[in-house]
Coordinates of C-alpha atoms and ligand atoms in Angstrom, one line a residue:
M1 CA 0.3 0.2 -0.2
T2 CA 1.1 3.6 -0.7
T3 CA 1.3 6.0 1.7
T4 CA 1.1 9.3 -0.8
T5 CA -1.8 9.8 -2.4
L6 CA -1.0 10.6 -5.5
I7 CA -4.0 13.4 -7.2
T8 CA -4.3 14.3 -10.8
V9 CA -6.6 17.2 -12.1
A10 CA -7.7 17.1 -15.0
P11 CA -9.5 20.7 -15.5
T12 CA -11.6 21.4 -18.8
G13 CA -11.3 18.3 -20.6
A14 CA -13.5 18.9 -24.4
E15 CA -16.9 17.9 -24.0
S16 CA -18.7 20.5 -21.5
A17 CA -18.7 24.5 -22.7
K18 CA -17.9 27.4 -20.7
S19 CA -21.4 29.0 -21.6
E20 CA -22.7 26.1 -19.4
A21 CA -19.4 25.8 -17.1
P22 CA -18.2 29.7 -16.5
A23 CA -15.1 28.2 -14.3
L24 CA -13.4 25.6 -16.9
P25 CA -10.9 26.7 -17.2
V26 CA -10.1 27.4 -21.5
T27 CA -7.2 29.7 -21.9
L28 CA -4.0 29.7 -20.8
D29 CA -4.2 32.4 -18.3
E30 CA -7.1 30.4 -16.5
L31 CA -5.5 27.1 -17.0
L32 CA -2.3 28.5 -14.9
R33 CA -3.7 30.0 -12.9
T34 CA -5.6 26.5 -11.6
A35 CA -2.3 25.1 -12.0
I36 CA -0.8 27.7 -9.6
E37 CA -3.9 26.9 -6.7
C38 CA -4.7 23.2 -7.8
E39 CA -0.4 22.7 -7.1
A40 CA -1.0 24.4 -3.7
I41 CA -3.5 22.3 -2.8
G42 CA -2.4 19.2 -3.5
A43 CA -2.1 18.5 -6.7
S44 CA 0.7 16.4 -8.5
V45 CA -0.6 15.5 -12.3
I46 CA -1.8 18.2 -15.0
H47 CA -4.3 16.0 -16.9
V48 CA -4.2 18.7 -20.3
H49 CA -6.8 19.5 -23.0
V50 CA -6.4 22.9 -24.1
R51 CA -9.4 24.7 -26.0
D52 CA -9.5 27.3 -29.1
D53 CA -10.3 31.6 -28.8
A54 CA -14.0 30.5 -29.2
A55 CA -13.4 28.5 -26.4
A56 CA -13.5 24.8 -28.5
P57 CA -11.2 21.9 -27.5
T58 CA -8.4 22.1 -30.2
L59 CA -5.1 19.8 -30.7
D60 CA -2.6 23.6 -32.4
Q61 CA 0.8 22.2 -32.1
G62 CA 1.5 25.2 -31.0
R63 CA -1.2 25.6 -28.3
L64 CA -0.3 22.5 -26.8
R65 CA 3.4 23.5 -27.2
A66 CA 2.9 27.8 -25.6
T67 CA 1.1 24.5 -23.1
V68 CA 3.2 22.5 -22.0
E69 CA 6.2 24.7 -21.9
A70 CA 4.6 27.8 -19.4
L71 CA 2.9 25.4 -17.3
R72 CA 6.5 23.5 -16.4
E73 CA 7.7 26.7 -16.7
R74 CA 5.4 28.4 -14.5
T75 CA 4.7 24.8 -11.6
D76 CA 6.5 21.8 -11.0
L77 CA 3.4 20.2 -11.6
I78 CA 3.8 16.1 -13.9
V79 CA 2.3 17.7 -16.7
Q80 CA 0.5 15.3 -18.8
L81 CA -1.5 15.6 -23.2
S82 CA -5.0 14.1 -23.0
T83 CA -4.2 12.1 -26.7
G84 CA -8.2 11.7 -26.7
G85 CA -8.6 14.6 -27.3
A86 CA -12.5 15.5 -28.7
V87 CA -14.4 12.4 -29.8
T88 CA -14.8 14.5 -33.4
D89 CA -10.9 14.3 -33.7
P90 CA -8.9 12.5 -36.4
E91 CA -6.0 9.5 -34.9
A92 CA -2.8 12.1 -36.9
D93 CA -4.5 15.6 -34.6
R94 CA -4.2 13.5 -31.6
L95 CA -0.8 10.8 -32.1
A96 CA 0.7 14.0 -33.1
V97 CA 0.6 15.7 -29.0
L98 CA 3.4 13.8 -27.9
D99 CA 5.4 16.3 -30.9
A100 CA 4.1 19.4 -27.7
G101 CA 6.6 16.8 -25.8
P102 CA 5.0 16.7 -22.5
E103 CA 6.0 14.7 -19.6
M104 CA 3.4 12.6 -19.5
A105 CA 0.4 11.4 -21.9
S106 CA -3.0 9.4 -21.7
C107 CA -3.5 6.3 -23.9
T108 CA -7.6 5.6 -23.8
M109 CA -7.3 0.9 -24.4
G110 CA -10.0 0.2 -26.2
T111 CA -13.0 2.0 -27.7
V112 CA -15.9 3.2 -25.9
N113 CA -19.4 4.1 -26.2
F114 CA -19.6 7.8 -25.0
G115 CA -23.2 8.7 -24.7
D116 CA -24.4 9.9 -27.9
D117 CA -20.9 9.9 -29.3
V118 CA -18.4 7.0 -30.1
F119 CA -14.6 7.4 -28.1
L120 CA -12.6 5.5 -31.4
N121 CA -9.0 4.1 -29.5
R122 CA -8.1 1.4 -32.3
W123 CA -5.7 -1.2 -31.6
E124 CA -3.7 -0.5 -34.5
F125 CA -3.4 3.2 -32.8
I126 CA -2.9 2.0 -29.1
V127 CA 0.0 0.4 -30.8
E128 CA 1.7 2.9 -32.3
L129 CA 0.5 5.3 -29.6
H130 CA 2.3 3.5 -27.1
T131 CA 5.4 2.8 -29.8
R132 CA 5.9 6.3 -30.0
M133 CA 5.4 7.4 -26.1
Q134 CA 7.8 4.9 -25.9
D135 CA 10.7 5.6 -28.3
R136 CA 10.8 9.7 -27.3
G137 CA 10.8 8.8 -23.1
I138 CA 7.0 9.8 -22.8
V139 CA 5.3 8.7 -19.4
P140 CA 1.7 7.0 -20.2
E141 CA -1.7 7.1 -18.5
Y142 CA -3.3 3.6 -19.5
E143 CA -8.0 5.6 -19.8
I144 CA -9.1 2.2 -18.5
F145 CA -12.8 3.0 -19.4
D146 CA -14.1 -0.3 -19.0
L147 CA -13.0 -4.1 -18.4
G148 CA -11.2 -5.6 -20.9
Q149 CA -9.5 -2.9 -21.0
L150 CA -7.0 -3.5 -18.6
A151 CA -7.0 -7.0 -20.8
A152 CA -6.1 -5.2 -23.5
L153 CA -3.8 -3.3 -22.0
R154 CA -2.6 -7.2 -20.4
R155 CA -2.4 -8.0 -24.6
L156 CA 0.2 -4.6 -25.5
L157 CA 2.6 -4.5 -22.4
D158 CA 3.0 -8.4 -23.5
R159 CA 3.5 -7.7 -27.5
H160 CA 5.3 -4.6 -27.0
G161 CA 6.8 -3.9 -23.3
L162 CA 7.1 -1.9 -20.9
P163 CA 6.5 2.0 -21.5
A164 CA 8.7 4.8 -20.6
G165 CA 9.5 4.8 -17.4
G166 CA 9.2 1.0 -16.7
H167 CA 6.5 1.3 -14.7
V168 CA 2.3 1.3 -15.5
H169 CA -0.3 3.3 -14.2
V170 CA -3.7 3.0 -15.0
D171 CA -6.4 5.2 -14.5
L172 CA -9.7 3.9 -13.9
V173 CA -12.3 6.2 -16.1
M174 CA -15.9 5.0 -14.8
G175 CA -19.2 6.3 -15.0
V176 CA -19.0 7.7 -18.7
P177 CA -22.1 6.6 -20.2
G178 CA -20.9 3.4 -22.3
G179 CA -18.7 2.5 -20.2
M180 CA -18.7 0.2 -16.2
P181 CA -20.7 2.4 -13.6
G182 CA -18.9 3.6 -11.0
T183 CA -20.2 1.0 -8.5
V184 CA -17.2 0.2 -6.4
A185 CA -18.6 -4.3 -7.7
A186 CA -16.5 -2.2 -10.7
L187 CA -13.8 -1.5 -9.2
V188 CA -12.9 -4.3 -7.8
A189 CA -13.4 -6.3 -10.8
C190 CA -11.0 -4.2 -11.7
R191 CA -8.3 -4.6 -9.8
Q192 CA -8.9 -8.5 -9.8
A193 CA -8.2 -7.6 -14.0
M194 CA -5.0 -5.8 -12.5
R195 CA -3.5 -8.4 -11.1
D196 CA -2.1 -10.0 -14.5
L197 CA 0.1 -6.6 -14.8
P198 CA 3.2 -6.0 -13.4
A199 CA 3.8 -5.7 -10.4
G200 CA 3.4 -3.1 -8.8
S201 CA 1.8 -1.0 -11.6
T202 CA -0.9 1.3 -9.9
F203 CA -3.4 2.7 -10.4
S204 CA -5.7 5.8 -9.7
A205 CA -9.5 6.3 -10.1
T206 CA -11.8 8.9 -11.3
G207 CA -16.1 8.9 -11.0
I208 CA -17.4 11.1 -14.3
G209 CA -20.5 13.2 -13.1
R210 CA -22.4 12.1 -9.5
A211 CA -20.3 8.8 -9.2
S212 CA -17.4 11.7 -8.4
L213 CA -17.7 10.3 -4.5
P214 CA -18.5 6.6 -4.8
V215 CA -15.6 6.2 -6.6
M216 CA -13.3 7.7 -4.7
F217 CA -13.5 6.3 -1.2
A218 CA -13.4 3.3 -3.3
A219 CA -10.5 3.4 -4.8
L220 CA -8.7 5.1 -1.5
A221 CA -10.0 2.1 0.5
D222 CA -8.3 0.2 -1.9
G223 CA -5.0 1.9 -2.5
G224 CA -4.8 3.9 -5.6
H225 CA -5.2 7.7 -6.2
L226 CA -6.9 9.9 -7.2
R227 CA -7.8 11.8 -10.7
V228 CA -10.2 15.4 -9.7
G229 CA -12.0 17.2 -12.1
M230 CA -14.1 19.5 -14.1
E231 CA -13.6 17.2 -16.5
D232 CA -15.4 14.4 -14.7
T233 CA -17.7 16.3 -12.9
L234 CA -20.1 19.7 -12.5
S235 CA -21.7 19.4 -10.0
Y236 CA -20.0 19.8 -6.7
A237 CA -23.2 17.9 -5.2
K238 CA -26.7 17.3 -5.6
G239 CA -27.9 20.9 -7.0
R240 CA -24.9 22.7 -5.8
P241 CA -22.5 23.2 -9.0
V242 CA -18.9 23.6 -8.6
E243 CA -17.4 26.7 -8.4
S244 CA -13.3 25.7 -9.4
N245 CA -11.2 22.4 -9.9
M246 CA -9.8 24.2 -6.7
Q247 CA -12.7 22.7 -5.1
L248 CA -13.1 19.9 -6.6
V249 CA -9.3 19.4 -5.8
A250 CA -9.1 20.4 -1.9
R251 CA -12.2 18.0 -1.3
A252 CA -10.0 15.2 -2.4
V253 CA -6.7 16.5 -0.5
S254 CA -8.9 16.2 2.6
L255 CA -10.0 12.8 1.4
A256 CA -7.0 12.1 1.3
Q257 CA -5.9 12.9 4.1
L258 CA -8.5 11.8 5.9
A259 CA -7.2 8.5 4.9
Q260 CA -3.6 9.0 6.6
R261 CA -2.2 9.1 2.8
P262 CA -1.8 12.8 2.3
P263 CA -1.3 14.0 -1.4
A264 CA 2.4 13.1 -3.0
T265 CA 5.3 16.2 -3.8
P266 CA 5.5 15.9 -7.7
A267 CA 9.0 15.0 -6.8
Q268 CA 7.0 12.1 -5.5
A269 CA 4.4 11.6 -8.1
R270 CA 7.7 12.0 -10.7
E271 CA 9.5 8.9 -9.1
L272 CA 6.1 6.5 -8.1
L273 CA 4.8 6.8 -12.1
G274 CA 9.1 7.0 -13.5
V275 CA 8.9 10.3 -14.2
G276 CA 12.6 11.6 -15.0
A277 CA 13.3 14.3 -12.0
K278 CA 12.0 18.2 -13.2
Ligands
LIG1 N1 -12.3 13.2 -23.7 C1 -13.1 12.1 -24.2 C2 -13.3 11.8 -26.2 C3 -8.3 12.0 -22.7 O1 -8.2 13.0 -22.0 O2 -7.5 11.0 -22.9 C4 -11.4 11.3 -24.5 C5 -10.8 11.5 -23.0 C6 -8.8 10.5 -22.4 O3 -10.8 12.7 -22.8
LIG2 ZN1 -8.8 13.7 -20.5

């Protein structure tokens, strides 16, 4: 059991509109302010999606590079770029995210229904992402939306080897309509499937929407790490919209402290995940 809790903030995502969630950080300035404040509270990783001038999701290379650069300059957070993008993003653009030089990037382990959409992740695409990240020393976080995606990860590692850094870390994304539910039973099933992964593999978990709290409790109880943020949750409690990403990070920090596994510092997170020192 680890003694600290890795807290990842996913502040923006690609799905929510600024008009519906005014606290969503969509400009570089807003993102930087959020990152600095979340780091001060206890986050150690930031999962980043960027937006364009109209606040629409974009994989524009210039914006991605500027974002990575600014976050590295102004914070010690591990910068994890999303290669998932939006459901409409073409594979070539999603692969090109790696050209922006992040320390970490997400790698989703299979196709999943995503509300009324489809989040497409073909096997060949996953292999390409994984091997490009190996070649460039970018540490993946394997995003798991459904149980079978853990079997796909085992297959990936068997055929193509360990990721950069040598450590396997997965993020269980629970409660997407079309994916696994955000329940204790689903988390336990994933943990059992994780026994087929290399010894020492770690996990974090995030519950979408109202699954946020039960998933946090279950993950902490089972030695897991936490991801929170407005990418995943816009409601703090029934009838109470989220005021800011900091509010969600603060709640995760207090739960981690209650569990007697205080937040990992960015340096501790780097060691845990196999990300090189800054
Ligand atoms: N926006 C979703 C379609 C990731 O960042 O890697 C995919 C997603 C996963 O958010
Ligand atoms: Zn994402």
